[in-house]
Coordinates of C-alpha atoms in Angstrom, one line a residue:
M598 CA 44.2 -51.4 -44.2
E599 CA 44.4 -51.1 -48.0
T600 CA 42.6 -48.1 -49.6
H601 CA 40.4 -49.0 -52.6
F602 CA 39.6 -46.6 -55.5
E603 CA 37.3 -47.0 -58.4
S604 CA 37.0 -46.3 -62.0
N605 CA 40.5 -45.0 -62.9
P606 CA 43.3 -47.3 -64.0
L607 CA 45.9 -44.5 -63.6
I608 CA 45.7 -45.0 -59.8
D609 CA 46.3 -48.7 -60.1
K610 CA 49.5 -48.0 -62.0
L611 CA 51.0 -45.8 -59.3
P612 CA 54.1 -47.1 -57.6
K613 CA 53.7 -48.4 -54.1
H614 CA 55.8 -45.6 -52.6
L615 CA 53.2 -43.1 -53.8
K616 CA 50.2 -45.1 -52.7
Q617 CA 51.4 -44.8 -49.1
F618 CA 50.2 -41.2 -49.1
I619 CA 46.7 -42.0 -50.4
K620 CA 43.9 -42.1 -47.9
A621 CA 40.2 -42.9 -48.4
Q622 CA 37.8 -40.1 -48.8
D623 CA 35.0 -40.8 -46.3
Y624 CA 32.3 -38.7 -47.8
E625 CA 30.1 -39.2 -44.7
D626 CA 32.7 -37.2 -42.7
Y627 CA 31.6 -34.0 -44.4
T628 CA 29.2 -32.2 -42.2
P629 CA 26.3 -29.9 -43.3
I630 CA 28.4 -26.9 -42.4
N631 CA 31.3 -28.2 -44.6
Q632 CA 28.8 -28.5 -47.5
A633 CA 27.6 -24.9 -46.8
V634 CA 31.2 -23.6 -46.8
W635 CA 31.9 -25.4 -50.2
R636 CA 28.6 -24.0 -51.7
Y637 CA 29.3 -20.4 -50.5
V638 CA 32.8 -20.4 -51.8
M639 CA 31.9 -22.0 -55.1
R640 CA 28.9 -19.7 -55.7
K641 CA 31.0 -16.7 -54.9
N642 CA 33.9 -17.9 -57.0
V643 CA 31.9 -18.8 -60.1
D644 CA 30.1 -15.4 -59.9
Y645 CA 33.4 -13.5 -59.6
L646 CA 35.8 -15.8 -61.5
S647 CA 33.7 -15.9 -64.5
K648 CA 34.8 -12.3 -65.1
V649 CA 38.5 -12.6 -64.1
A650 CA 39.6 -16.3 -64.5
H651 CA 41.1 -17.8 -67.6
E652 CA 38.5 -19.0 -70.1
S653 CA 39.3 -22.7 -69.2
Y654 CA 38.0 -22.3 -65.7
L655 CA 34.2 -22.5 -66.2
E656 CA 34.5 -25.1 -68.9
G657 CA 36.8 -27.1 -66.7
L658 CA 34.3 -27.1 -63.8
T659 CA 31.9 -29.1 -66.0
K660 CA 34.6 -31.3 -67.6
T661 CA 36.0 -32.4 -64.2
G662 CA 32.7 -33.1 -62.6
L663 CA 32.7 -30.4 -60.0
E664 CA 29.3 -29.2 -58.7
I665 CA 28.6 -25.9 -57.0
D666 CA 26.2 -27.2 -54.4
S667 CA 28.1 -30.3 -53.1
I668 CA 31.6 -31.2 -52.2
P669 CA 32.9 -33.5 -54.9
N670 CA 33.0 -37.2 -54.5
M671 CA 36.4 -38.6 -55.5
Y672 CA 34.9 -41.6 -57.1
G673 CA 32.7 -39.5 -59.3
M674 CA 35.5 -37.2 -60.1
N675 CA 37.7 -40.1 -61.2
R676 CA 35.1 -41.4 -63.6
I677 CA 34.9 -38.0 -65.3
L678 CA 38.7 -37.2 -65.1
K679 CA 39.3 -40.5 -66.9
E680 CA 37.9 -38.8 -70.0
I681 CA 40.7 -36.2 -70.0
G682 CA 43.5 -38.7 -69.0
W683 CA 43.7 -37.8 -65.4
A684 CA 42.8 -39.1 -62.0
A685 CA 42.5 -37.8 -58.4
V686 CA 43.5 -39.2 -55.0
A687 CA 42.8 -38.0 -51.5
V688 CA 45.7 -37.3 -49.1
D689 CA 46.1 -35.9 -45.6
G690 CA 47.2 -32.2 -45.9
F691 CA 50.7 -31.4 -47.2
I692 CA 52.7 -34.3 -48.5
P693 CA 56.5 -34.0 -49.4
P694 CA 57.0 -31.8 -52.5
S695 CA 58.8 -34.5 -54.4
A696 CA 55.9 -36.9 -53.9
F697 CA 53.4 -34.2 -54.8
M698 CA 55.2 -33.6 -58.1
E699 CA 55.6 -37.3 -58.8
F700 CA 51.9 -37.8 -58.6
Q701 CA 51.6 -35.1 -61.3
A702 CA 54.0 -36.9 -63.5
Y703 CA 51.6 -39.8 -63.4
N704 CA 48.7 -37.5 -64.4
V705 CA 47.2 -37.9 -60.9
L706 CA 45.8 -34.8 -59.0
V707 CA 46.5 -34.8 -55.3
I708 CA 43.5 -33.6 -53.3
A709 CA 43.7 -32.8 -49.6
S710 CA 40.2 -34.2 -48.7
D711 CA 39.6 -32.1 -45.6
I712 CA 37.8 -28.8 -45.9
R713 CA 38.5 -25.5 -44.2
Q714 CA 36.5 -24.3 -41.3
L715 CA 33.8 -21.7 -41.7
E716 CA 36.0 -19.4 -39.7
H717 CA 38.7 -19.7 -42.4
I718 CA 36.3 -19.5 -45.4
E719 CA 38.3 -16.9 -47.3
Y720 CA 41.7 -18.5 -47.0
T721 CA 43.5 -21.3 -45.2
P722 CA 47.3 -22.1 -45.3
A723 CA 46.3 -25.8 -45.1
P724 CA 45.6 -27.5 -48.4
D725 CA 41.9 -28.5 -48.6
I726 CA 39.4 -29.8 -51.1
I727 CA 38.4 -26.3 -52.1
H728 CA 41.9 -25.4 -53.0
E729 CA 42.7 -28.7 -54.7
G730 CA 39.4 -29.6 -56.2
A731 CA 38.0 -26.2 -57.1
G732 CA 41.4 -24.7 -57.8
H733 CA 43.6 -27.3 -59.5
A734 CA 41.0 -29.5 -61.2
P735 CA 39.2 -27.1 -63.6
I736 CA 42.3 -25.8 -65.3
I737 CA 43.7 -29.3 -66.1
A738 CA 40.8 -29.7 -68.5
N739 CA 43.0 -27.4 -70.8
P740 CA 45.2 -29.9 -72.6
E741 CA 48.2 -27.5 -72.9
Y742 CA 48.1 -26.7 -69.2
A743 CA 47.6 -30.3 -68.3
E744 CA 50.7 -31.3 -70.2
Y745 CA 52.7 -28.5 -68.5
L746 CA 51.5 -29.9 -65.1
R747 CA 52.5 -33.4 -66.0
R748 CA 55.9 -32.3 -67.4
F749 CA 56.4 -30.2 -64.3
G750 CA 55.9 -33.2 -62.1
E751 CA 58.2 -35.3 -64.2
I752 CA 61.0 -32.8 -63.9
G753 CA 60.2 -31.6 -60.4
C754 CA 60.3 -34.9 -58.7
K755 CA 63.9 -35.3 -59.9
A756 CA 65.0 -32.0 -58.3
I757 CA 67.6 -32.5 -55.6
S758 CA 66.7 -31.2 -52.2
S759 CA 68.7 -30.0 -49.3
A760 CA 68.4 -31.3 -45.7
R761 CA 66.8 -28.0 -44.8
D762 CA 64.0 -28.4 -47.4
Y763 CA 62.5 -31.3 -45.5
E764 CA 62.7 -29.4 -42.3
L765 CA 60.8 -26.5 -43.9
Y766 CA 58.2 -28.9 -45.3
E767 CA 57.6 -30.4 -41.9
A768 CA 57.5 -26.9 -40.3
I769 CA 55.0 -25.6 -42.9
R770 CA 52.8 -28.7 -42.5
L771 CA 52.7 -28.3 -38.8
L772 CA 51.9 -24.5 -39.0
S773 CA 49.1 -25.1 -41.6
I774 CA 47.5 -27.8 -39.3
L775 CA 47.7 -25.6 -36.2
K776 CA 46.3 -22.6 -38.0
E777 CA 43.3 -24.5 -39.4
A778 CA 42.6 -26.3 -36.1
E779 CA 40.1 -24.7 -33.8
D780 CA 41.2 -23.4 -30.4
T781 CA 44.9 -23.7 -31.0
P782 CA 46.7 -21.6 -28.4
E783 CA 48.2 -18.4 -29.8
E784 CA 51.6 -19.3 -28.3
E785 CA 51.6 -22.6 -30.3
I786 CA 50.9 -20.8 -33.5
K787 CA 53.5 -18.2 -32.8
K788 CA 56.1 -20.8 -32.1
A789 CA 55.3 -22.6 -35.3
E790 CA 55.3 -19.3 -37.3
D791 CA 58.7 -18.4 -35.8
Q792 CA 60.1 -21.8 -36.9
V793 CA 58.9 -21.3 -40.4
D794 CA 60.3 -17.8 -40.5
Y795 CA 63.6 -18.9 -39.2
L796 CA 64.0 -21.7 -41.7
Q797 CA 62.8 -19.5 -44.6
N798 CA 65.4 -16.9 -43.7
N799 CA 68.2 -19.4 -43.1
M800 CA 67.9 -21.8 -46.1
G801 CA 71.4 -20.9 -47.4
E802 CA 71.9 -21.4 -51.1
L803 CA 68.5 -22.5 -52.6
S804 CA 68.4 -26.1 -53.7
E805 CA 67.0 -27.3 -56.9
M806 CA 63.8 -28.4 -55.1
S807 CA 63.5 -25.0 -53.4
K808 CA 63.8 -23.2 -56.8
I809 CA 61.4 -25.5 -58.6
R810 CA 58.9 -25.1 -55.7
N811 CA 59.1 -21.4 -56.3
L812 CA 58.3 -21.9 -60.0
H813 CA 55.4 -24.2 -59.0
W814 CA 54.1 -21.6 -56.5
W815 CA 54.2 -18.7 -59.0
T816 CA 52.5 -20.7 -61.8
V817 CA 50.4 -23.6 -60.7
E818 CA 49.4 -22.0 -57.3
Y819 CA 49.5 -18.3 -57.9
G820 CA 49.8 -17.8 -61.6
L821 CA 48.2 -15.1 -63.8
I822 CA 47.9 -15.3 -67.6
G823 CA 47.6 -12.6 -70.3
T824 CA 49.2 -9.2 -70.1
V825 CA 50.5 -7.3 -67.1
E826 CA 47.9 -4.7 -67.7
N827 CA 45.0 -7.1 -68.1
P828 CA 45.8 -10.5 -66.5
K829 CA 43.4 -13.4 -65.9
I830 CA 43.7 -16.0 -63.1
Y831 CA 44.7 -19.6 -63.5
G832 CA 46.6 -20.5 -60.3
A833 CA 44.8 -22.8 -57.9
G834 CA 45.6 -20.8 -54.8
L835 CA 43.9 -17.7 -56.3
L836 CA 41.0 -19.7 -57.9
S837 CA 40.2 -21.2 -54.4
S838 CA 40.5 -18.0 -52.3
I839 CA 37.5 -15.7 -52.4
G840 CA 39.6 -13.1 -50.7
E841 CA 42.9 -13.2 -52.6
S842 CA 41.3 -13.7 -56.0
A843 CA 39.8 -10.2 -55.7
W844 CA 42.9 -8.7 -53.9
C845 CA 45.3 -9.9 -56.6
M846 CA 43.5 -7.9 -59.3
T847 CA 44.1 -4.6 -57.5
D848 CA 47.1 -2.3 -57.9
N849 CA 48.2 -3.4 -54.4
V850 CA 49.7 -6.5 -56.0
K851 CA 52.7 -6.0 -58.3
K852 CA 52.4 -7.8 -61.7
I853 CA 55.6 -9.1 -63.2
P854 CA 56.2 -10.8 -66.6
Y855 CA 56.9 -14.5 -65.9
E856 CA 60.5 -15.6 -66.6
I857 CA 63.1 -18.0 -65.1
S858 CA 64.1 -15.4 -62.4
A859 CA 60.9 -16.4 -60.6
A860 CA 62.8 -19.5 -59.4
D861 CA 64.8 -17.3 -57.0
Q862 CA 61.7 -15.5 -55.6
S863 CA 60.7 -17.3 -52.4
F864 CA 57.2 -17.1 -50.9
D865 CA 55.4 -17.0 -47.6
I866 CA 52.3 -19.3 -47.5
T867 CA 50.9 -17.5 -44.4
K868 CA 50.5 -14.1 -46.1
P869 CA 48.9 -12.6 -49.2
Q870 CA 51.4 -12.4 -52.0
P871 CA 52.9 -8.9 -52.6
Q872 CA 53.7 -9.7 -56.3
L873 CA 52.5 -12.2 -58.9
Y874 CA 53.9 -13.3 -62.2
V875 CA 52.0 -13.1 -65.5
T876 CA 52.6 -15.6 -68.3
P877 CA 51.5 -14.6 -71.8
D878 CA 50.1 -18.1 -72.5
F879 CA 50.4 -21.7 -71.2
S880 CA 53.1 -22.6 -73.7
H881 CA 55.4 -20.0 -72.2
L882 CA 55.2 -21.9 -68.9
S883 CA 56.7 -24.9 -70.6
L884 CA 59.4 -22.8 -72.1
V885 CA 60.6 -21.5 -68.7
L886 CA 60.3 -25.0 -67.2
E887 CA 62.7 -26.3 -69.9
Q888 CA 65.1 -23.4 -69.3
F889 CA 65.2 -24.3 -65.6
A890 CA 65.6 -28.0 -66.3
N891 CA 68.6 -27.2 -68.5
K892 CA 70.3 -25.9 -65.3
M893 CA 69.4 -28.9 -63.2
A894 CA 71.8 -31.7 -62.4
L895 CA 69.3 -33.9 -64.2
R896 CA 70.7 -32.5 -67.4
T897 CA 74.1 -31.1 -66.5
G898 CA 75.5 -33.9 -64.4
G899 CA 79.2 -33.4 -63.7
L900 CA 81.0 -32.5 -60.5
S901 CA 78.3 -30.0 -59.5
G902 CA 75.6 -32.7 -59.8
I903 CA 77.3 -35.1 -57.6
K904 CA 78.1 -32.4 -55.0
K905 CA 74.4 -31.5 -54.9
L906 CA 73.6 -35.1 -54.2
I907 CA 76.2 -35.3 -51.4
S908 CA 74.8 -32.1 -49.8
S909 CA 71.3 -33.5 -49.9
K910 CA 72.2 -36.4 -47.7
A911 CA 69.3 -38.3 -49.3
L912 CA 68.8 -41.1 -51.8
G913 CA 69.8 -40.0 -55.2
T914 CA 71.1 -41.3 -58.6
I915 CA 73.9 -40.5 -61.0
E916 CA 73.8 -41.7 -64.6
L917 CA 77.1 -42.3 -66.4
S918 CA 77.7 -41.8 -70.1
T919 CA 77.3 -45.5 -70.7
G920 CA 73.8 -45.3 -69.3
L921 CA 74.7 -47.1 -66.0
Q922 CA 72.8 -45.6 -63.1
I923 CA 74.1 -45.7 -59.5
S924 CA 71.5 -45.1 -56.8
G925 CA 72.3 -44.6 -53.1
V926 CA 73.3 -41.9 -50.6
F927 CA 76.4 -40.3 -52.0
T928 CA 78.9 -39.3 -49.4
N929 CA 82.2 -38.5 -51.2
V930 CA 83.6 -37.4 -54.5
I931 CA 87.3 -37.1 -55.5
E932 CA 87.9 -34.4 -58.0
N933 CA 90.7 -33.6 -60.4
E934 CA 90.9 -30.4 -62.5
G935 CA 87.2 -29.7 -62.0
N936 CA 86.0 -33.2 -62.9
P937 CA 84.9 -36.1 -60.7
V938 CA 87.3 -39.0 -60.8
Y939 CA 85.9 -41.2 -58.1
V940 CA 82.4 -41.4 -56.4
Q941 CA 81.3 -43.1 -53.3
T942 CA 78.0 -44.1 -51.7
T943 CA 77.5 -45.3 -48.2
G944 CA 74.9 -47.9 -47.2
K945 CA 72.4 -49.6 -49.5
T946 CA 73.1 -49.0 -53.2
A947 CA 71.7 -50.4 -56.4
L948 CA 72.9 -50.3 -60.0
A949 CA 70.5 -49.9 -62.9
Y950 CA 70.3 -49.4 -66.7
R951 CA 67.3 -47.4 -68.2
E952 CA 65.5 -47.3 -64.8
K953 CA 65.7 -51.1 -64.4
E954 CA 67.9 -52.7 -61.8
L955 CA 70.8 -54.8 -63.1
V956 CA 70.4 -58.5 -62.2
G957 CA 72.6 -59.2 -59.2
H958 CA 73.3 -55.5 -58.3
G959 CA 70.5 -54.7 -55.8
T960 CA 70.8 -53.3 -52.3
E961 CA 71.5 -56.8 -50.8
Y962 CA 74.6 -57.2 -52.9
H963 CA 75.7 -53.6 -52.5
A964 CA 74.6 -53.3 -48.9
E965 CA 77.7 -51.5 -47.6
G966 CA 78.0 -48.9 -50.4
F967 CA 79.6 -48.6 -53.8
G968 CA 82.7 -46.7 -55.1
S969 CA 84.1 -46.4 -58.6
P970 CA 86.4 -44.3 -60.7
I971 CA 84.8 -42.0 -63.3
G972 CA 86.6 -40.8 -66.4
K973 CA 89.4 -41.9 -68.8
L974 CA 92.6 -43.9 -68.2
K975 CA 95.7 -41.8 -67.8
G976 CA 97.5 -41.1 -71.1
I977 CA 94.9 -43.0 -73.2
N978 CA 92.6 -40.8 -75.2
L979 CA 90.1 -43.6 -75.9
A980 CA 87.7 -44.2 -73.0
I981 CA 87.0 -47.8 -71.9
E982 CA 83.3 -47.4 -73.0
D983 CA 84.4 -46.5 -76.5
M984 CA 86.8 -49.4 -76.9
S985 CA 86.0 -52.2 -79.3
P986 CA 86.6 -55.8 -78.2
R987 CA 90.0 -55.7 -80.1
D988 CA 90.9 -52.4 -78.2
L989 CA 90.0 -54.0 -74.9
Q990 CA 92.2 -57.0 -75.6
A991 CA 95.0 -54.8 -76.7
Y992 CA 95.0 -53.0 -73.3
D993 CA 94.6 -56.3 -71.5
I994 CA 91.1 -55.4 -70.3
Y995 CA 90.0 -58.9 -70.7
E996 CA 88.6 -61.8 -68.6
G997 CA 91.2 -63.6 -66.5
K998 CA 93.9 -60.9 -66.9
Q999 CA 95.8 -59.5 -63.9
I1000 CA 95.9 -55.8 -64.6
T1001 CA 96.5 -52.3 -63.2
L1002 CA 94.3 -49.5 -64.5
E1003 CA 95.5 -46.0 -63.8
F1004 CA 92.8 -43.3 -64.2
E1005 CA 93.2 -39.6 -64.4
G1006 CA 93.4 -38.1 -60.9
N1007 CA 95.8 -40.8 -59.7
I1008 CA 93.1 -43.5 -59.1
K1009 CA 94.6 -47.0 -59.5
I1010 CA 92.8 -50.3 -59.7
S1011 CA 94.9 -53.5 -59.5
G1012 CA 93.3 -56.9 -59.7
E1013 CA 92.2 -59.8 -61.8
I1014 CA 89.3 -59.2 -64.2
V1015 CA 86.5 -61.8 -63.7
T1016 CA 84.0 -60.7 -66.2
G1017 CA 82.1 -57.7 -67.6
T1018 CA 78.5 -56.6 -67.9
R1019 CA 77.2 -55.2 -71.2
N1020 CA 74.0 -53.5 -72.3
L1021 CA 71.9 -54.6 -75.2
Q1022 CA 73.9 -52.5 -77.6
G1023 CA 77.1 -54.3 -76.5
K1024 CA 78.5 -51.4 -74.5
I1025 CA 80.4 -52.4 -71.4
L1026 CA 78.8 -51.1 -68.2
L1027 CA 80.7 -52.9 -65.4
I1028 CA 84.0 -54.7 -65.0
K1029 CA 84.2 -57.2 -62.1
F1030 CA 87.5 -57.8 -60.3
K1031 CA 88.8 -60.2 -57.6
N1032 CA 91.8 -59.7 -55.4
C1033 CA 91.4 -56.0 -56.1
T1034 CA 93.0 -53.0 -54.5
V1035 CA 91.8 -49.4 -55.3
T1036 CA 93.9 -46.5 -54.3
Q1037 CA 94.5 -42.8 -54.7
G1038 CA 98.0 -42.1 -53.8
D1039 CA 98.4 -43.4 -50.2
T1040 CA 94.7 -43.6 -49.6
V1041 CA 93.2 -47.1 -49.9
L1042 CA 89.6 -47.0 -51.4
F1043 CA 89.1 -50.7 -51.6
R1044 CA 90.9 -53.8 -50.2
P1045 CA 91.0 -57.4 -51.5
E1046 CA 89.6 -58.8 -48.3
W1047 CA 86.4 -56.8 -48.9
G1048 CA 85.4 -59.2 -51.7
I1049 CA 84.6 -58.7 -55.3
Y1050 CA 85.1 -55.2 -56.7
D1051 CA 82.6 -53.9 -59.3
M1052 CA 84.0 -51.0 -61.4
A1053 CA 81.5 -48.8 -63.2
V1054 CA 82.4 -47.8 -66.7
G1055 CA 81.7 -44.3 -67.7
K1056 CA 83.9 -41.3 -68.9
E1057 CA 81.5 -38.7 -67.3
I1058 CA 78.5 -38.2 -65.2
I1059 CA 75.7 -37.0 -67.5
S1060 CA 72.9 -36.7 -65.0
G1061 CA 72.2 -36.5 -61.3
F1062 CA 68.7 -36.6 -59.7
S1063 CA 66.8 -37.2 -56.6
G1064 CA 65.5 -40.7 -55.8
P1065 CA 66.4 -44.1 -57.2
A1066 CA 66.7 -45.1 -60.9
D1067 CA 64.5 -48.1 -60.2
V1068 CA 61.8 -47.4 -57.6
T1069 CA 61.6 -51.1 -56.8
S1070 CA 65.2 -51.2 -55.7
F1071 CA 64.6 -49.6 -52.3
D1072 CA 62.0 -49.8 -49.5
M1073 CA 60.4 -46.4 -49.9
I1074 CA 57.3 -47.2 -47.8
T1075 CA 58.6 -45.2 -44.9
H1076 CA 56.7 -42.0 -44.8
V1077 CA 55.2 -41.2 -41.3
P1078 CA 54.2 -37.6 -41.1
S1079 CA 55.3 -35.8 -37.9
S1080 CA 51.9 -34.1 -37.6
K1081 CA 48.4 -35.1 -38.5
T1082 CA 45.4 -33.1 -39.4
I1083 CA 43.3 -32.1 -36.3
K1084 CA 39.6 -32.8 -36.7
Q1085 CA 37.0 -30.4 -35.3
K1086 CA 35.7 -31.0 -31.9
K1087 CA 32.2 -32.4 -31.5
T1088 CA 30.2 -30.5 -28.8
P1089 CA 26.4 -30.4 -28.2
E1090 CA 26.3 -26.8 -29.4
R1091 CA 28.1 -27.8 -32.6
E1092 CA 25.9 -30.8 -33.1
E1093 CA 22.8 -28.6 -32.8
L1094 CA 24.2 -26.1 -35.3
E1095 CA 25.1 -28.9 -37.8
N1096 CA 21.5 -30.2 -37.5
L1097 CA 20.1 -26.8 -38.3
Y1098 CA 22.3 -26.6 -41.4
K1099 CA 21.2 -30.1 -42.4
N1100 CA 17.6 -29.2 -42.2
V1101 CA 17.9 -26.0 -44.2
R1102 CA 19.8 -28.0 -46.8
N1103 CA 17.0 -30.6 -46.9
I1104 CA 14.5 -27.8 -47.4
R1105 CA 16.5 -26.5 -50.4
E1106 CA 16.7 -30.0 -51.9
N1107 CA 13.0 -30.7 -51.3
K1108 CA 13.7 -33.4 -48.8
P1109 CA 11.9 -34.0 -45.5
S1110 CA 13.0 -31.6 -42.7
E1111 CA 12.6 -31.6 -39.0
T1112 CA 12.2 -27.8 -38.8
T1113 CA 10.8 -24.9 -40.7
L1114 CA 12.9 -22.0 -42.0
K1115 CA 11.4 -19.8 -39.3
E1116 CA 12.2 -22.3 -36.6
A1117 CA 15.8 -22.7 -37.9
F1118 CA 16.2 -18.9 -38.0
G1119 CA 14.9 -18.5 -34.4
A1120 CA 17.3 -21.3 -33.2
V1121 CA 20.4 -20.0 -34.9
T1122 CA 19.9 -16.3 -33.8
S1123 CA 19.1 -17.4 -30.2
N1124 CA 21.7 -20.1 -29.7
H1125 CA 24.4 -19.4 -32.2
P1126 CA 24.7 -15.6 -32.4
N1127 CA 28.1 -15.7 -34.1
D1128 CA 27.0 -17.8 -37.1
W1129 CA 26.2 -15.8 -40.3
L1130 CA 26.2 -18.3 -43.1
L1131 CA 23.1 -20.2 -42.2
C1132 CA 21.1 -16.9 -42.1
I1133 CA 22.2 -16.2 -45.6
E1134 CA 21.1 -19.7 -46.7
I1135 CA 17.7 -19.1 -45.1
A1136 CA 17.4 -15.7 -46.8
E1137 CA 18.1 -17.2 -50.2
L1138 CA 15.2 -19.6 -49.7
T1139 CA 12.8 -17.0 -48.4
H1140 CA 13.7 -14.7 -51.3
K1141 CA 12.9 -17.5 -53.8
T1142 CA 9.4 -18.0 -52.2
N1143 CA 8.8 -14.2 -52.2
D1144 CA 8.4 -14.2 -48.5
N1145 CA 9.5 -10.5 -48.4
E1146 CA 8.6 -9.8 -44.8
F1147 CA 10.6 -12.8 -43.5
T1148 CA 13.5 -11.9 -45.9
D1149 CA 13.6 -8.3 -44.6
K1150 CA 13.7 -9.6 -41.0
I1151 CA 16.7 -11.8 -41.9
I1152 CA 18.5 -9.0 -43.7
N1153 CA 18.0 -6.6 -40.7
Y1154 CA 19.5 -9.3 -38.4
L1155 CA 22.5 -9.7 -40.7
E1156 CA 23.0 -5.9 -40.9
S1157 CA 23.2 -5.8 -37.1
L1158 CA 25.5 -8.9 -37.1
K1159 CA 27.8 -7.0 -39.6
I1160 CA 28.2 -4.2 -36.9
R1161 CA 28.7 -6.7 -34.1
R1162 CA 31.2 -8.8 -36.2
P1163 CA 32.9 -6.4 -38.6
E1164 CA 35.5 -9.1 -39.6
V1165 CA 32.7 -11.0 -41.4
A1166 CA 30.8 -8.0 -42.7
H1167 CA 32.1 -8.3 -46.3
L1168 CA 31.3 -12.0 -46.3
I1169 CA 27.8 -11.3 -45.3
S1170 CA 27.5 -8.6 -48.0
N1171 CA 29.0 -10.9 -50.6
G1172 CA 26.5 -13.6 -49.7
L1173 CA 23.6 -11.2 -50.0
D1174 CA 24.8 -9.8 -53.3
L1175 CA 24.6 -13.3 -54.7
I1176 CA 21.0 -13.7 -53.6
F1177 CA 19.9 -10.4 -54.9
D1178 CA 21.9 -10.5 -58.1
K1179 CA 24.0 -7.5 -57.2
I1180 CA 27.4 -7.0 -58.9
S1181 CA 29.9 -8.1 -56.3
A1182 CA 33.6 -7.0 -56.3

C-alpha cells in the first residue's frame, strides 16, 4: 500500500529506494498517555533548555511548528518546514545509517513516529518522535546548521561501510526495540546487550561509515556549542532527554574541543556519555566535516579506495579520471607499485557518467560483472584519455584495427576494436573489442568466447563511494528490517488508565469529560497506584482553579509516592516545580 504525504514537494522528489523506509503517521495511534508524556517532556525541556540550549532552540520550536501540548502532526510540520526548505517523514525506529544520511542530503528530516513509554520518559535508546521531532527539528531552523546537516548527509551517505557495520546496526536496532518494549524478559535484553557489546569491541579497523557515524553522534546527536567552560546544547539526543540534558552540564561529563579526532571516538547508545565535544560555532562543524571528507575514498580514490569497496562486500562505485563511473560489488583489484592496474566486479554492474547510466551499459548487459585495466600503456607517457584523434590513430587505437594494448602491471588486451564511447566533451570513456583476450602474465582475465569486451578508459581512480552512481540502475527496494517495533499491550487496566488521562486532558482543553478531577484522582490512586504523571496533571488544573485543599491532598499523595517509588521521585518533583514556578535544575 502506497503511503501518501501532503504539502511538501521535497518528499515527492525522493528516490524510490528512500521511500521504502517511509511509513504513514497514524495520529490516532497516539494514546492520551502518549500525549501526556510528550507534554511533560516538552514543558520540562522548554523550561530548562531555555537556559542551557543554543539560542536557535526556542525560536526553532515556533518555526518548525512544534507545540508543547500535543505530539506534532507530520502533515502540519511539513507545511511549516516547507518555509525553511525542509520536510519530514515518519519511519519505523532505526533505519540504516546510509539511508538516514541520504534523507538529510535531500533536506528531509527522518522522524521515528513512535513515542517512548511513560516508564522511559527520561531516555530511550530507541529513536522516537520526542528525540527526532523535539530534538532535531528546532535546530534546523538555523540556516547555517541546516546546511551542515544537509552537507553531512550528502557526504555521509557516500561513506563506505564494512560488513560488520550492518551487523552492528541490526544489533542496535533490536536492542533498542527490546528495551523500549514492555515486559521484555531480562535474559533477552542481556543477550541483545551482549551482542552489541561484542560487535562494538570487535569492529576491527573502523570503516568510513563507522567514523562518520561517530562524527554524527558527537555533533548532530550529542553536540555542545560555545566554550568548554560555558557550553550550550544543540545535539538532538540532549535536547530530547530531560535526564541527560541536565547531566551533561555537570562536571561529571568531560568537555572536549571538537576536532576531527572525534571520528575515532566510538559511543555506546545504551549509556550516558562520559565525554562530549564542544564546537565554537556551527561553521566549525562544516570545517571538520570537510577535513574528514578529504580523507574519504570519495575524494582520495586510488588503491585504498578500491580496497575499501572490496572489503565492504556491498554495492559501490569507482569513478575514473575520465568521469566514467563503474557501479557494482567489487571483488578484486590487481595492483602494481602501489597503484591499481585492473579492477573487477562480480554480478550485476552498471556504467555511468555524471550519475547517469550510459545507454546500453546497465545491469542486464553487464549481468556477470565487469573488469578493466586502469592506468597508462606501458612505455607511453600519454594516457589514452589524453590522446587526440590523431594520437589514437598513430597508436592504432582505431575502429576496425586488430591491436594489442599492454598496460603497466603486465595487463595485455588483444582484440579487434569495434567502436568507442565518448562524453559530451569528446573524451573517450570506453573502447569496445570483439575476439578479445585479456591477460596478466599466465592469468586469463577475459576470453573471446565470453563475448564483447568493454574496456574502461581512465588513468586513475579519482573516487570511490558507497552505493550506485545512478540510483535507477539497481533494484534497491529490498530493505526488510530483521526486527519491528513492538507496540504496547492493550489490557483492561491500561484502557481504564488511558481513559482517565483522556478525560483529564478534555477538562484542560474545556471539552466534555465523563469524570470530574476528583473522580479521576480517586480512580488513579485506587486502581493504578504506580502512576504518577496523571496526578501531576490533575494538580496543575486544581492549582489553576485555586482549589488549595484538593491540591494539597494531591501533593501529599505524590510525596508518599516518592517514598514508595524513589526511582521516579525526581520526575514528580520536576513536574511539581513546573506547576508552582519553582526553579528546577
